[in-house]
Coordinates of N, CA and C in Angstrom, one line a residue:
M1 N 0.8 -1.2 -0.1 CA 0.0 -0.1 0.0 C 1.0 1.4 0.0
T2 N 0.6 2.2 -0.8 CA 1.3 3.4 -0.9 C 0.7 4.5 -0.1
T3 N 1.4 5.1 0.6 CA 0.9 6.2 1.4 C 1.3 7.5 0.9
P4 N 0.5 8.7 1.2 CA 0.7 10.1 0.5 C 2.0 10.6 1.3
K5 N 2.8 11.4 0.7 CA 3.9 12.1 1.3 C 3.4 13.6 1.9
L6 N 4.2 13.8 2.9 CA 3.8 15.1 3.6 C 4.0 15.9 2.6
F7 N 3.1 17.2 2.6 CA 3.2 18.4 1.6 C 3.7 19.6 2.2
L8 N 4.7 20.1 1.8 CA 5.2 21.3 2.2 C 4.8 22.4 1.2
P9 N 4.9 23.6 1.5 CA 4.6 24.9 0.5 C 5.7 24.6 -0.5
K10 N 5.5 24.9 -1.9 CA 6.6 25.0 -2.9 C 7.6 26.0 -2.5
V11 N 7.0 27.3 -2.1 CA 8.0 28.4 -1.7 C 7.8 28.4 -0.2
F12 N 9.0 28.5 0.5 CA 9.0 28.5 2.0 C 10.4 28.9 2.2
K13 N 10.6 29.3 3.7 CA 11.9 29.6 4.3 C 11.9 28.8 5.5
G14 N 13.0 27.9 5.7 CA 13.3 27.2 6.9 C 14.2 27.8 7.7
I15 N 14.0 27.8 9.0 CA 15.2 28.4 9.9 C 15.3 27.5 11.1
A16 N 16.7 27.0 11.4 CA 16.8 26.0 12.5 C 18.0 26.7 13.4
L17 N 17.6 26.6 14.6 CA 18.4 27.0 15.7 C 18.9 25.9 16.5
F18 N 20.1 25.6 16.7 CA 20.6 24.7 17.8 C 21.3 25.3 18.8
T19 N 21.2 24.4 20.1 CA 22.0 25.0 21.1 C 23.3 24.1 21.1
P20 N 24.2 24.7 22.1 CA 25.5 24.0 22.1 C 25.2 22.4 22.7
G21 N 24.3 22.1 23.4 CA 24.1 20.8 23.8 C 23.6 19.9 22.7
G22 N 23.0 20.6 21.7 CA 22.3 19.7 20.7 C 20.9 19.8 20.4
D23 N 20.2 20.5 21.3 CA 18.8 20.6 21.1 C 18.5 21.4 19.9
L24 N 17.3 21.3 19.5 CA 16.8 22.0 18.0 C 15.5 22.5 18.1
I25 N 15.4 23.8 17.6 CA 14.1 24.4 17.4 C 14.2 24.9 16.0
Y26 N 13.0 24.7 15.1 CA 13.0 25.1 13.8 C 11.5 25.5 13.4
C27 N 11.6 26.2 12.2 CA 10.2 26.6 11.8 C 10.3 26.6 10.2
I28 N 9.1 26.1 9.7 CA 8.9 26.3 8.2 C 7.9 27.4 7.9
D29 N 8.4 28.5 7.2 CA 7.6 29.5 7.1 C 7.3 29.8 5.5
P30 N 5.8 29.7 5.2 CA 5.7 29.9 3.7 C 5.5 31.5 3.3
N31 N 5.4 32.3 4.2 CA 5.4 33.6 4.1 C 6.8 34.4 4.2
K32 N 7.6 33.4 4.5 CA 9.1 34.2 4.4 C 9.0 35.4 5.3
Q33 N 8.5 35.4 6.3 CA 8.5 36.8 7.1 C 10.0 36.9 7.9
G34 N 10.4 38.0 8.3 CA 11.5 38.3 9.0 C 11.4 38.2 10.7
R35 N 12.5 38.1 11.3 CA 12.5 38.3 12.8 C 12.3 36.8 13.3
W36 N 12.3 35.7 12.6 CA 12.1 34.4 12.9 C 12.9 33.9 14.0
H37 N 14.2 34.4 13.9 CA 15.3 34.2 14.8 C 15.0 34.6 16.1
L38 N 14.3 35.8 16.4 CA 13.8 36.3 17.7 C 12.8 35.4 18.2
H39 N 11.9 34.8 17.4 CA 10.8 33.9 17.7 C 11.4 32.7 18.3
L40 N 12.3 32.0 17.6 CA 13.1 30.9 18.1 C 13.7 31.0 19.3
C41 N 14.3 32.1 19.5 CA 15.0 32.4 20.8 C 14.1 32.6 22.0
A42 N 13.0 33.3 21.6 CA 12.1 33.5 22.8 C 11.4 32.1 23.1
A43 N 11.1 31.1 22.1 CA 10.6 29.9 22.4 C 11.4 29.1 23.3
L44 N 12.8 29.1 22.9 CA 13.8 28.5 23.8 C 13.9 29.0 25.3
Q45 N 13.6 30.3 25.4 CA 13.6 30.9 26.5 C 12.5 30.3 27.5
E46 N 11.3 30.1 26.8 CA 10.1 29.6 27.6 C 10.2 28.0 27.8
I47 N 10.7 27.4 26.8 CA 10.8 26.0 27.1 C 11.8 25.5 28.1
L48 N 13.1 26.1 28.1 CA 14.3 25.6 29.0 C 14.2 26.7 30.2
D49 N 13.3 27.4 30.3 CA 13.1 28.4 31.6 C 14.4 29.1 31.7
L50 N 14.7 29.8 30.6 CA 15.8 30.7 30.6 C 15.6 32.2 31.2
T51 N 16.5 33.1 31.6 CA 16.4 34.2 32.4 C 16.0 35.2 31.3
E52 N 16.7 35.0 29.8 CA 16.3 35.9 28.9 C 16.5 34.9 27.6
P53 N 16.0 35.7 26.3 CA 16.3 34.9 25.0 C 17.7 34.8 24.8
P54 N 17.9 33.6 24.4 CA 19.6 33.4 24.1 C 20.0 34.0 22.7
H55 N 20.0 35.3 22.6 CA 20.3 35.7 21.1 C 21.7 35.6 20.6
F56 N 22.5 35.3 21.8 CA 23.9 35.2 21.4 C 24.2 33.8 20.6
L57 N 23.0 33.0 20.5 CA 23.3 31.7 19.9 C 23.1 32.1 18.1
V58 N 22.7 33.3 17.9 CA 22.4 33.8 16.4 C 23.5 34.6 16.1
P59 N 24.1 34.2 15.0 CA 23.9 33.3 13.9 C 24.7 32.0 14.1
C60 N 25.5 31.8 15.2 CA 26.5 30.8 15.3 C 26.1 29.4 15.2
Y61 N 24.9 29.3 15.7 CA 24.2 27.9 15.7 C 23.1 27.8 14.8
T62 N 23.0 28.6 13.6 CA 21.8 28.5 12.9 C 22.0 28.0 11.6
A63 N 21.0 27.5 10.8 CA 20.9 27.1 9.4 C 19.7 27.7 9.0
T64 N 19.8 28.0 7.6 CA 18.5 28.3 6.8 C 18.5 27.9 5.6
V65 N 17.2 27.6 5.1 CA 16.9 27.0 3.7 C 16.0 27.8 3.1
D66 N 16.1 28.0 1.8 CA 15.1 28.8 1.1 C 14.6 28.3 -0.2
H67 N 13.4 28.0 -0.2 CA 12.7 27.5 -1.6 C 12.2 28.6 -2.4
W68 N 12.6 29.1 -3.4 CA 12.2 30.4 -4.0 C 11.9 29.9 -5.6
L69 N 11.1 31.0 -6.0 CA 10.6 30.7 -7.5 C 11.5 31.7 -8.4
D70 N 12.2 31.2 -9.3 CA 13.3 31.9 -10.2 C 12.3 32.5 -11.3
P71 N 12.3 33.8 -11.2 CA 11.5 34.5 -12.3 C 11.7 34.4 -13.4
H72 N 12.8 33.9 -13.8 CA 13.4 33.9 -15.2 C 13.0 32.6 -15.9
T73 N 13.1 31.4 -14.9 CA 12.9 30.1 -15.5 C 11.7 29.5 -14.9
Q74 N 10.9 30.2 -13.9 CA 9.9 29.7 -13.2 C 9.9 28.3 -12.6
Q75 N 11.1 28.0 -12.2 CA 11.4 26.8 -11.7 C 11.6 27.2 -10.1
I76 N 11.3 26.4 -9.2 CA 11.7 26.2 -7.7 C 13.1 26.1 -7.6
R77 N 13.7 26.8 -7.0 CA 15.3 26.6 -6.6 C 15.6 26.6 -5.1
T78 N 16.6 26.1 -4.6 CA 16.7 25.8 -3.2 C 18.0 26.3 -2.9
F79 N 18.3 27.2 -1.9 CA 19.5 27.5 -1.3 C 19.6 27.2 0.1
A80 N 20.6 26.6 0.6 CA 20.8 26.2 2.0 C 22.1 26.6 2.5
E81 N 22.2 27.0 3.7 CA 23.5 27.3 4.3 C 23.4 27.2 5.8
A82 N 24.5 26.8 6.4 CA 24.6 26.4 7.9 C 25.8 27.0 8.5
Y83 N 25.9 27.3 9.5 CA 27.3 27.9 10.1 C 28.1 26.7 10.6
P84 N 29.4 26.7 10.6 CA 30.5 25.5 10.7 C 29.9 24.6 12.0
A85 N 29.5 25.3 13.0 CA 29.2 24.5 14.2 C 27.9 23.5 14.1
V86 N 27.2 23.8 13.0 CA 26.1 22.8 12.9 C 25.9 22.2 11.4
L87 N 27.0 22.3 10.6 CA 27.0 21.6 9.5 C 27.2 20.1 9.7
Q88 N 27.5 19.7 10.9 CA 27.5 18.3 11.1 C 26.1 17.5 11.0
H89 N 25.2 18.5 11.3 CA 23.7 18.2 11.3 C 22.8 18.1 10.0
Q90 N 23.6 18.0 9.0 CA 22.9 18.1 7.6 C 22.0 17.1 7.4
A91 N 22.3 15.8 7.9 CA 21.1 14.8 7.6 C 19.9 15.1 8.4
L92 N 20.0 15.6 9.6 CA 18.8 16.0 10.3 C 18.2 17.2 9.7
L93 N 18.8 18.2 9.3 CA 18.3 19.1 8.7 C 17.4 18.8 7.3
N94 N 18.0 17.9 6.6 CA 17.4 17.5 5.4 C 16.1 16.6 5.8
A95 N 16.1 15.8 6.7 CA 14.9 15.3 7.4 C 13.9 16.2 7.6
I96 N 14.0 17.2 8.5 CA 13.0 18.0 9.0 C 12.6 18.9 7.9
F97 N 13.4 19.4 6.9 CA 12.9 20.3 5.8 C 12.8 19.5 4.6
H98 N 12.7 18.2 4.5 CA 12.3 17.5 3.4 C 13.3 17.9 2.3
T99 N 14.5 18.0 2.3 CA 15.4 18.4 1.1 C 16.2 17.4 0.7
G100 N 15.8 16.0 0.8 CA 16.5 15.0 0.2 C 17.9 14.8 0.5
D101 N 18.8 14.8 -0.3 CA 20.3 14.6 0.1 C 21.1 15.9 -0.3
L102 N 20.2 17.0 0.0 CA 20.9 18.2 -0.5 C 22.2 18.5 0.6
I103 N 23.1 19.0 -0.2 CA 24.5 19.5 0.3 C 24.4 21.0 0.9
W104 N 24.5 21.1 2.2 CA 24.4 22.5 2.8 C 25.7 23.4 2.6
Q105 N 25.5 24.4 2.2 CA 26.8 25.2 2.1 C 27.3 25.9 3.4
A106 N 28.6 26.0 3.6 CA 28.9 26.8 4.9 C 28.6 28.3 4.9
A107 N 27.9 28.9 5.7 CA 27.6 30.2 5.8 C 29.0 31.0 5.8
P108 N 28.9 32.2 5.5 CA 30.1 33.1 5.4 C 30.7 33.2 6.8
W109 N 31.9 33.3 7.0 CA 32.4 33.2 8.4 C 33.4 34.3 8.6
Q110 N 33.2 35.2 9.6 CA 34.0 36.2 9.8 C 34.6 35.9 11.2
D111 N 36.0 36.4 11.0 CA 36.8 36.3 12.2 C 36.2 37.0 13.4
G112 N 36.1 36.3 14.5 CA 35.4 37.1 15.8 C 34.2 37.0 15.9
L113 N 33.5 36.5 14.8 CA 31.9 36.4 14.9 C 31.3 35.5 16.0
C114 N 32.0 34.3 15.9 CA 31.4 33.3 16.7 C 32.5 32.7 17.8
D115 N 33.4 33.5 18.3 CA 34.5 33.0 19.0 C 34.0 32.1 20.2
R116 N 34.5 30.9 20.1 CA 33.9 29.9 21.3 C 34.2 30.3 22.7
M117 N 35.4 31.1 23.0 CA 35.8 31.5 24.2 C 34.7 32.6 24.8
V118 N 34.2 33.5 23.7 CA 33.1 34.4 24.1 C 31.9 33.7 24.5
L119 N 31.5 32.8 23.5 CA 30.4 32.0 23.8 C 30.2 31.3 25.1
A120 N 31.4 30.7 25.3 CA 31.5 30.0 26.6 C 31.3 30.6 27.9
T121 N 31.5 32.0 27.7 CA 31.1 32.9 28.9 C 29.6 32.9 29.3
Y122 N 28.9 32.6 28.5 CA 27.4 32.5 28.7 C 27.0 31.4 29.5
R123 N 27.9 30.2 29.6 CA 27.5 28.9 29.9 C 27.2 29.0 31.4
S124 N 27.8 29.9 32.1 CA 27.2 29.8 33.7 C 25.9 30.4 33.9
T125 N 25.4 31.4 33.0 CA 24.2 32.0 33.1 C 23.1 31.1 32.3
F126 N 23.5 30.5 31.4 CA 22.5 29.6 30.6 C 23.1 28.2 30.5
P127 N 23.2 27.6 31.7 CA 23.4 26.1 31.7 C 22.7 25.3 30.9
Q128 N 21.4 25.5 31.0 CA 20.5 24.7 30.2 C 21.0 24.4 28.8
L129 N 21.4 25.6 28.1 CA 21.8 25.4 26.7 C 22.9 24.5 26.4
W130 N 23.7 24.0 27.5 CA 24.9 23.2 27.2 C 24.4 21.7 27.6
E131 N 23.1 21.7 28.1 CA 22.8 20.2 28.3 C 21.9 19.6 27.1
D132 N 21.9 18.3 27.1 CA 21.2 17.7 25.8 C 20.1 17.2 26.5
H133 N 18.8 17.8 26.1 CA 17.6 17.6 26.5 C 16.9 16.5 25.5
D134 N 17.4 16.1 24.5 CA 16.8 15.3 23.3 C 15.6 16.1 22.9
L135 N 15.7 17.3 22.7 CA 14.6 18.1 22.4 C 14.6 18.7 20.8
I136 N 13.5 18.3 20.2 CA 13.2 18.7 18.9 C 12.1 19.7 18.8
V137 N 12.0 20.7 18.5 CA 10.8 21.6 18.6 C 10.4 22.1 17.1
N138 N 9.2 22.1 16.7 CA 8.6 22.5 15.6 C 7.8 23.8 15.9
L139 N 8.4 24.9 15.8 CA 7.7 26.2 16.1 C 6.7 26.7 15.0
D140 N 5.5 26.8 15.4 CA 4.4 27.3 14.3 C 3.6 28.3 15.1
L141 N 3.7 29.6 14.6 CA 3.0 30.5 15.3 C 1.6 30.5 15.0
S142 N 1.1 29.9 14.2 CA -0.3 29.7 14.0 C -1.1 29.1 14.9
E143 N -0.2 28.3 15.9 CA -0.9 27.4 16.8 C -0.7 28.3 18.2
K144 N -1.6 28.0 19.2 CA -1.6 28.9 20.3 C -0.2 28.6 21.1
A145 N 0.5 27.4 20.9 CA 1.7 27.1 21.6 C 2.5 26.3 20.7
P146 N 4.0 26.4 20.7 CA 4.7 25.6 19.9 C 4.6 24.1 20.4
K147 N 4.8 23.2 19.3 CA 4.9 21.9 19.5 C 6.3 21.5 20.1
Y148 N 6.4 21.0 21.2 CA 7.7 20.6 21.6 C 7.5 19.4 22.6
Y149 N 8.8 18.6 22.5 CA 8.9 17.2 23.1 C 9.7 17.4 24.4
P150 N 9.0 17.0 25.5 CA 9.6 17.4 26.8 C 10.9 16.4 27.0
P151 N 11.7 16.9 27.9 CA 13.0 16.0 28.2 C 12.6 14.7 28.8
V152 N 13.7 13.8 28.6 CA 13.2 12.5 29.3 C 13.0 12.6 30.6
R153 N 13.6 13.4 31.6 CA 13.2 13.4 32.9 C 12.0 13.7 33.3
T154 N 11.2 14.5 32.4 CA 9.9 14.8 32.8 C 8.9 14.0 32.4
T155 N 9.2 13.2 31.2 CA 7.9 12.3 30.8 C 7.5 11.5 31.7
Q156 N 8.2 11.1 32.7 CA 7.6 9.8 33.8 C 6.4 10.6 34.3
N157 N 6.1 11.9 34.4 CA 5.1 12.4 35.1 C 3.9 12.8 34.1
I158 N 4.0 12.4 32.8 CA 3.0 12.6 31.8 C 2.0 11.3 31.8
Q159 N 0.7 11.8 32.0 CA -0.2 10.6 32.0 C -0.3 10.1 30.5
Q160 N -0.9 8.9 30.4 CA -1.1 8.2 29.1 C -1.8 9.0 28.1
K161 N -2.7 9.9 28.4 CA -3.3 10.8 27.3 C -2.7 11.8 26.8
N162 N -1.3 12.2 27.6 CA -0.4 13.1 27.1 C 0.8 12.4 26.8
Q163 N 0.6 11.1 26.4 CA 2.1 10.2 26.1 C 2.8 11.0 24.8
C164 N 4.3 10.7 25.4 CA 5.2 11.1 24.4 C 6.2 10.0 24.0
Y165 N 6.9 10.1 22.9 CA 7.9 8.9 22.6 C 9.3 9.6 22.6
V166 N 10.3 9.0 23.1 CA 11.7 9.4 23.1 C 12.4 8.4 22.3
L167 N 13.1 8.8 21.0 CA 13.8 7.7 20.3 C 14.9 8.1 20.0
R168 N 15.8 7.1 19.9 CA 17.3 7.4 19.3 C 17.6 6.7 18.2
L169 N 18.1 7.3 17.1 CA 18.4 6.4 16.0 C 20.1 6.5 15.9
F170 N 20.6 5.2 15.9 CA 22.1 5.2 15.9 C 22.7 4.8 14.5
I171 N 23.5 5.8 14.0 CA 24.0 5.4 12.7 C 25.5 5.3 12.8
A172 N 26.2 5.1 11.6 CA 27.8 5.1 11.6 C 28.1 5.9 10.4
G173 N 28.4 7.1 10.5 CA 28.7 8.2 9.6 C 27.6 8.7 8.8
H174 N 27.6 9.7 8.0 CA 26.6 10.2 7.1 C 26.8 9.8 5.7
S175 N 25.8 9.2 5.0 CA 25.8 8.8 3.7 C 24.5 9.0 3.0
A176 N 24.2 8.7 1.8 CA 23.1 8.9 1.3 C 22.0 7.8 1.7
N177 N 22.4 6.8 2.2 CA 21.7 5.7 2.8 C 21.2 6.2 4.1
T178 N 22.0 6.8 4.9 CA 21.7 7.6 6.2 C 20.5 8.6 6.0
E179 N 20.6 9.5 5.1 CA 19.7 10.3 4.9 C 18.4 9.8 4.3
R180 N 18.5 8.8 3.7 CA 17.1 8.1 3.1 C 16.4 7.6 4.4
I181 N 17.1 6.9 5.3 CA 16.4 6.3 6.5 C 16.0 7.6 7.3
L182 N 16.7 8.7 7.5 CA 16.2 9.7 8.3 C 15.1 10.3 7.8
H183 N 15.0 10.5 6.3 CA 13.8 11.2 5.7 C 12.7 10.4 5.7
N184 N 12.8 9.1 5.5 CA 11.6 8.2 5.6 C 11.1 7.9 7.0
L185 N 12.0 7.9 7.9 CA 11.5 7.7 9.4 C 10.9 8.9 9.9
H186 N 11.3 10.0 9.6 CA 10.8 11.5 10.0 C 9.2 11.5 9.3
E187 N 9.3 11.2 8.0 CA 8.0 11.3 7.6 C 6.9 10.2 8.0
L188 N 7.4 9.0 8.3 CA 6.6 8.0 9.0 C 6.0 8.5 10.2
L189 N 7.0 8.9 11.2 CA 6.4 9.5 12.5 C 5.6 10.8 12.3
E190 N 6.0 11.5 11.5 CA 5.0 12.7 11.4 C 3.4 12.5 10.8
R191 N 3.6 11.6 10.1 CA 2.4 11.4 9.2 C 1.4 10.5 10.1
S192 N 2.0 9.4 10.9 CA 1.2 8.4 11.5 C 1.3 8.2 13.0
L193 N 2.3 9.0 13.7 CA 2.3 8.6 15.0 C 1.4 9.9 15.7
G194 N 0.5 9.4 16.5 CA -0.4 10.4 17.1 C 0.0 11.0 18.3
Y195 N 1.2 10.8 18.7 CA 1.8 11.5 19.8 C 3.0 12.2 19.6
P196 N 3.3 13.1 20.6 CA 4.5 14.1 20.3 C 5.8 12.9 20.4
Y197 N 6.8 13.3 19.9 CA 8.0 12.6 19.8 C 9.3 13.3 19.7
T198 N 10.3 12.6 20.3 CA 11.8 13.4 20.2 C 12.5 12.1 19.3
L199 N 13.2 12.6 18.2 CA 14.0 11.6 17.5 C 15.4 12.2 17.7
K200 N 16.4 11.5 18.3 CA 17.9 11.8 18.5 C 18.7 11.0 17.7
V201 N 19.4 11.7 16.8 CA 20.3 11.0 15.8 C 21.8 11.0 16.5
I202 N 22.3 9.8 16.6 CA 23.6 9.8 17.2 C 24.5 8.9 16.4
D203 N 25.7 9.5 16.0 CA 26.7 8.9 15.1 C 27.6 8.2 16.1
V204 N 27.6 6.7 15.8 CA 28.4 5.9 16.8 C 30.0 6.0 16.6
L205 N 30.3 6.7 15.5 CA 31.7 6.9 15.1 C 32.3 8.0 16.1
T206 N 31.5 9.1 16.3 CA 31.8 10.1 17.1 C 31.3 10.2 18.7
H207 N 30.4 9.3 18.8 CA 29.9 9.0 20.2 C 29.7 7.6 20.5
P208 N 30.8 7.0 20.5 CA 30.8 5.3 20.9 C 30.3 5.2 22.4
E209 N 30.6 6.1 23.3 CA 30.1 6.1 24.4 C 28.7 5.9 24.7
Q210 N 27.9 6.6 23.8 CA 26.5 6.6 23.9 C 25.9 5.2 23.4
A211 N 26.5 4.7 22.4 CA 26.3 3.4 21.9 C 26.5 2.3 22.9
E212 N 27.5 2.6 23.8 CA 27.7 1.5 24.7 C 26.6 1.4 25.8
I213 N 26.3 2.7 26.1 CA 25.3 2.9 27.1 C 23.9 2.3 26.7
D214 N 23.6 2.5 25.4 CA 22.3 2.0 24.9 C 22.2 0.3 24.4
Q215 N 23.7 -0.1 24.5 CA 23.9 -1.5 24.1 C 23.8 -1.7 22.6
V216 N 24.2 -0.7 21.9 CA 24.0 -0.8 20.5 C 25.4 -1.3 19.9
S217 N 25.2 -2.4 19.0 CA 26.4 -3.1 18.5 C 26.5 -3.1 17.0
A218 N 25.4 -2.5 16.4 CA 25.2 -2.5 14.9 C 24.5 -1.4 14.4
T219 N 24.6 -0.9 13.4 CA 23.9 0.2 12.8 C 23.2 -0.2 11.5
P220 N 22.2 0.6 11.2 CA 21.4 1.4 12.1 C 20.5 0.7 13.1
T221 N 20.3 1.2 14.1 CA 19.7 0.8 15.1 C 18.7 2.0 15.6
L222 N 17.3 1.5 15.6 CA 16.5 2.5 16.5 C 16.1 2.0 17.7
V223 N 16.2 2.8 18.8 CA 15.8 2.6 20.1 C 14.7 3.4 20.6
K224 N 13.7 2.8 21.3 CA 12.6 3.5 22.0 C 13.1 3.6 23.4
V225 N 13.4 4.7 23.7 CA 13.9 5.0 25.2 C 12.7 5.1 26.2
W226 N 11.7 5.8 25.6 CA 10.5 5.9 26.6 C 9.2 5.9 25.6
P227 N 8.1 5.6 26.0 CA 7.9 4.8 27.2 C 8.4 3.5 27.3
Q228 N 8.7 3.0 28.5 CA 9.3 1.7 28.7 C 8.3 0.7 28.5
P229 N 8.6 -0.5 28.3 CA 10.1 -0.9 28.1 C 10.8 -0.5 27.0
I230 N 12.1 -0.5 27.1 CA 13.1 -0.1 26.1 C 13.0 -1.2 24.9
R231 N 12.7 -0.7 23.7 CA 12.8 -1.7 22.6 C 13.7 -1.1 21.4
R232 N 14.0 -1.8 20.6 CA 15.0 -1.7 19.5 C 14.8 -2.3 18.4
I233 N 15.1 -1.8 17.0 CA 15.1 -2.4 15.8 C 16.4 -2.2 15.3
V234 N 17.0 -3.4 14.7 CA 18.3 -3.4 14.2 C 18.4 -3.7 12.6
G235 N 18.9 -2.8 11.8 CA 18.9 -3.0 10.5 C 17.7 -2.6 9.6
D236 N 16.6 -3.3 9.7 CA 15.4 -3.0 8.9 C 14.5 -1.8 9.4
L237 N 14.8 -0.7 8.7 CA 14.1 0.5 9.1 C 13.1 0.8 8.1
D238 N 13.1 0.1 7.3 CA 12.0 0.3 5.9 C 10.7 -0.3 6.3
N239 N 10.6 -1.2 7.4 CA 9.3 -1.9 7.5 C 8.5 -1.0 8.6
A240 N 7.6 -0.4 8.0 CA 6.8 0.7 8.8 C 5.8 -0.3 9.9
E241 N 5.5 -1.3 9.5 CA 4.6 -2.1 10.6 C 5.6 -2.6 11.6
K242 N 6.7 -3.0 11.4 CA 7.6 -3.4 12.5 C 8.0 -2.3 13.4
I243 N 8.0 -1.0 12.9 CA 8.4 0.0 13.6 C 7.3 0.4 14.6
F244 N 6.1 0.3 14.1 CA 4.9 0.6 14.9 C 4.7 -0.6 15.9
Q245 N 5.0 -1.6 15.8 CA 4.9 -2.8 16.7 C 5.9 -2.5 17.8
M246 N 7.0 -2.1 17.5 CA 8.1 -1.7 18.4 C 7.7 -0.5 19.4
L247 N 7.0 0.5 18.8 CA 6.6 1.6 19.5 C 5.2 1.3 20.4
G248 N 4.6 0.1 20.0 CA 3.4 -0.3 20.9 C 2.3 0.7 20.4
A249 N 2.4 1.6 19.3 CA 1.4 2.5 19.0 C 0.2 1.7 18.3
A250 N -1.1 2.5 18.6 CA -2.3 1.8 18.4 C -2.8 2.4 16.8
E251 N -2.0 3.4 16.2 CA -2.3 3.9 15.0 C -2.1 3.0 13.9
K252 N -3.0 2.8 12.9 CA -2.9 2.1 11.7 C -2.3 3.0 10.6
L253 N -1.5 2.3 9.8 CA -0.8 3.0 8.6 C -2.0 3.1 7.6

């Protein structure tokens, strides 16, 4: 059975803001309005209970993608760039923005713009930003509140009716196959899972300690961390029915 793909506007601008700890907040805006970075910072302030919006993260931890109509050819064109600190997340960016295997360009870098020592001075004031909350936020201002997925430590207090899922996808390096898996898995969960979820991508080549903690010995491996019991799928991530059996979700494809 074939299922319809998610439809994004043909013309839109996407903006993603990362934290030093690896959390992500992003938006997909068909109106291409300005000041989205301010909205993202304000949302991070609310979600992570910060004393003020973390404007110092912009632009050092940002990535942007622009789907625009070329007036000469009447064709949709795409331009995507990310700052060096977040270029490593290209596979994740392609998954949330549905840009296939797009290669993101490095944003223009200016000496002194994102000095790591200067950014580190904010760590004592904003310690939450240097923590990894397994957080992925899709900010949509057309809704009353942003969609966000709570940290693992808070999910134990959530009742069944407000259930959320915490998932970890273990990969070994970034390749075309990795991006395909990310895209398909993100699309499946967005389309068919009736609960909020967090999907954290972990490269075992750069984070072997996390693979050891989660007892991962082969890739790709999808681990359901919450709700318990912990379950996993190794290798076959194209089988949607198998994934939903692992999640224990009641939704039908």
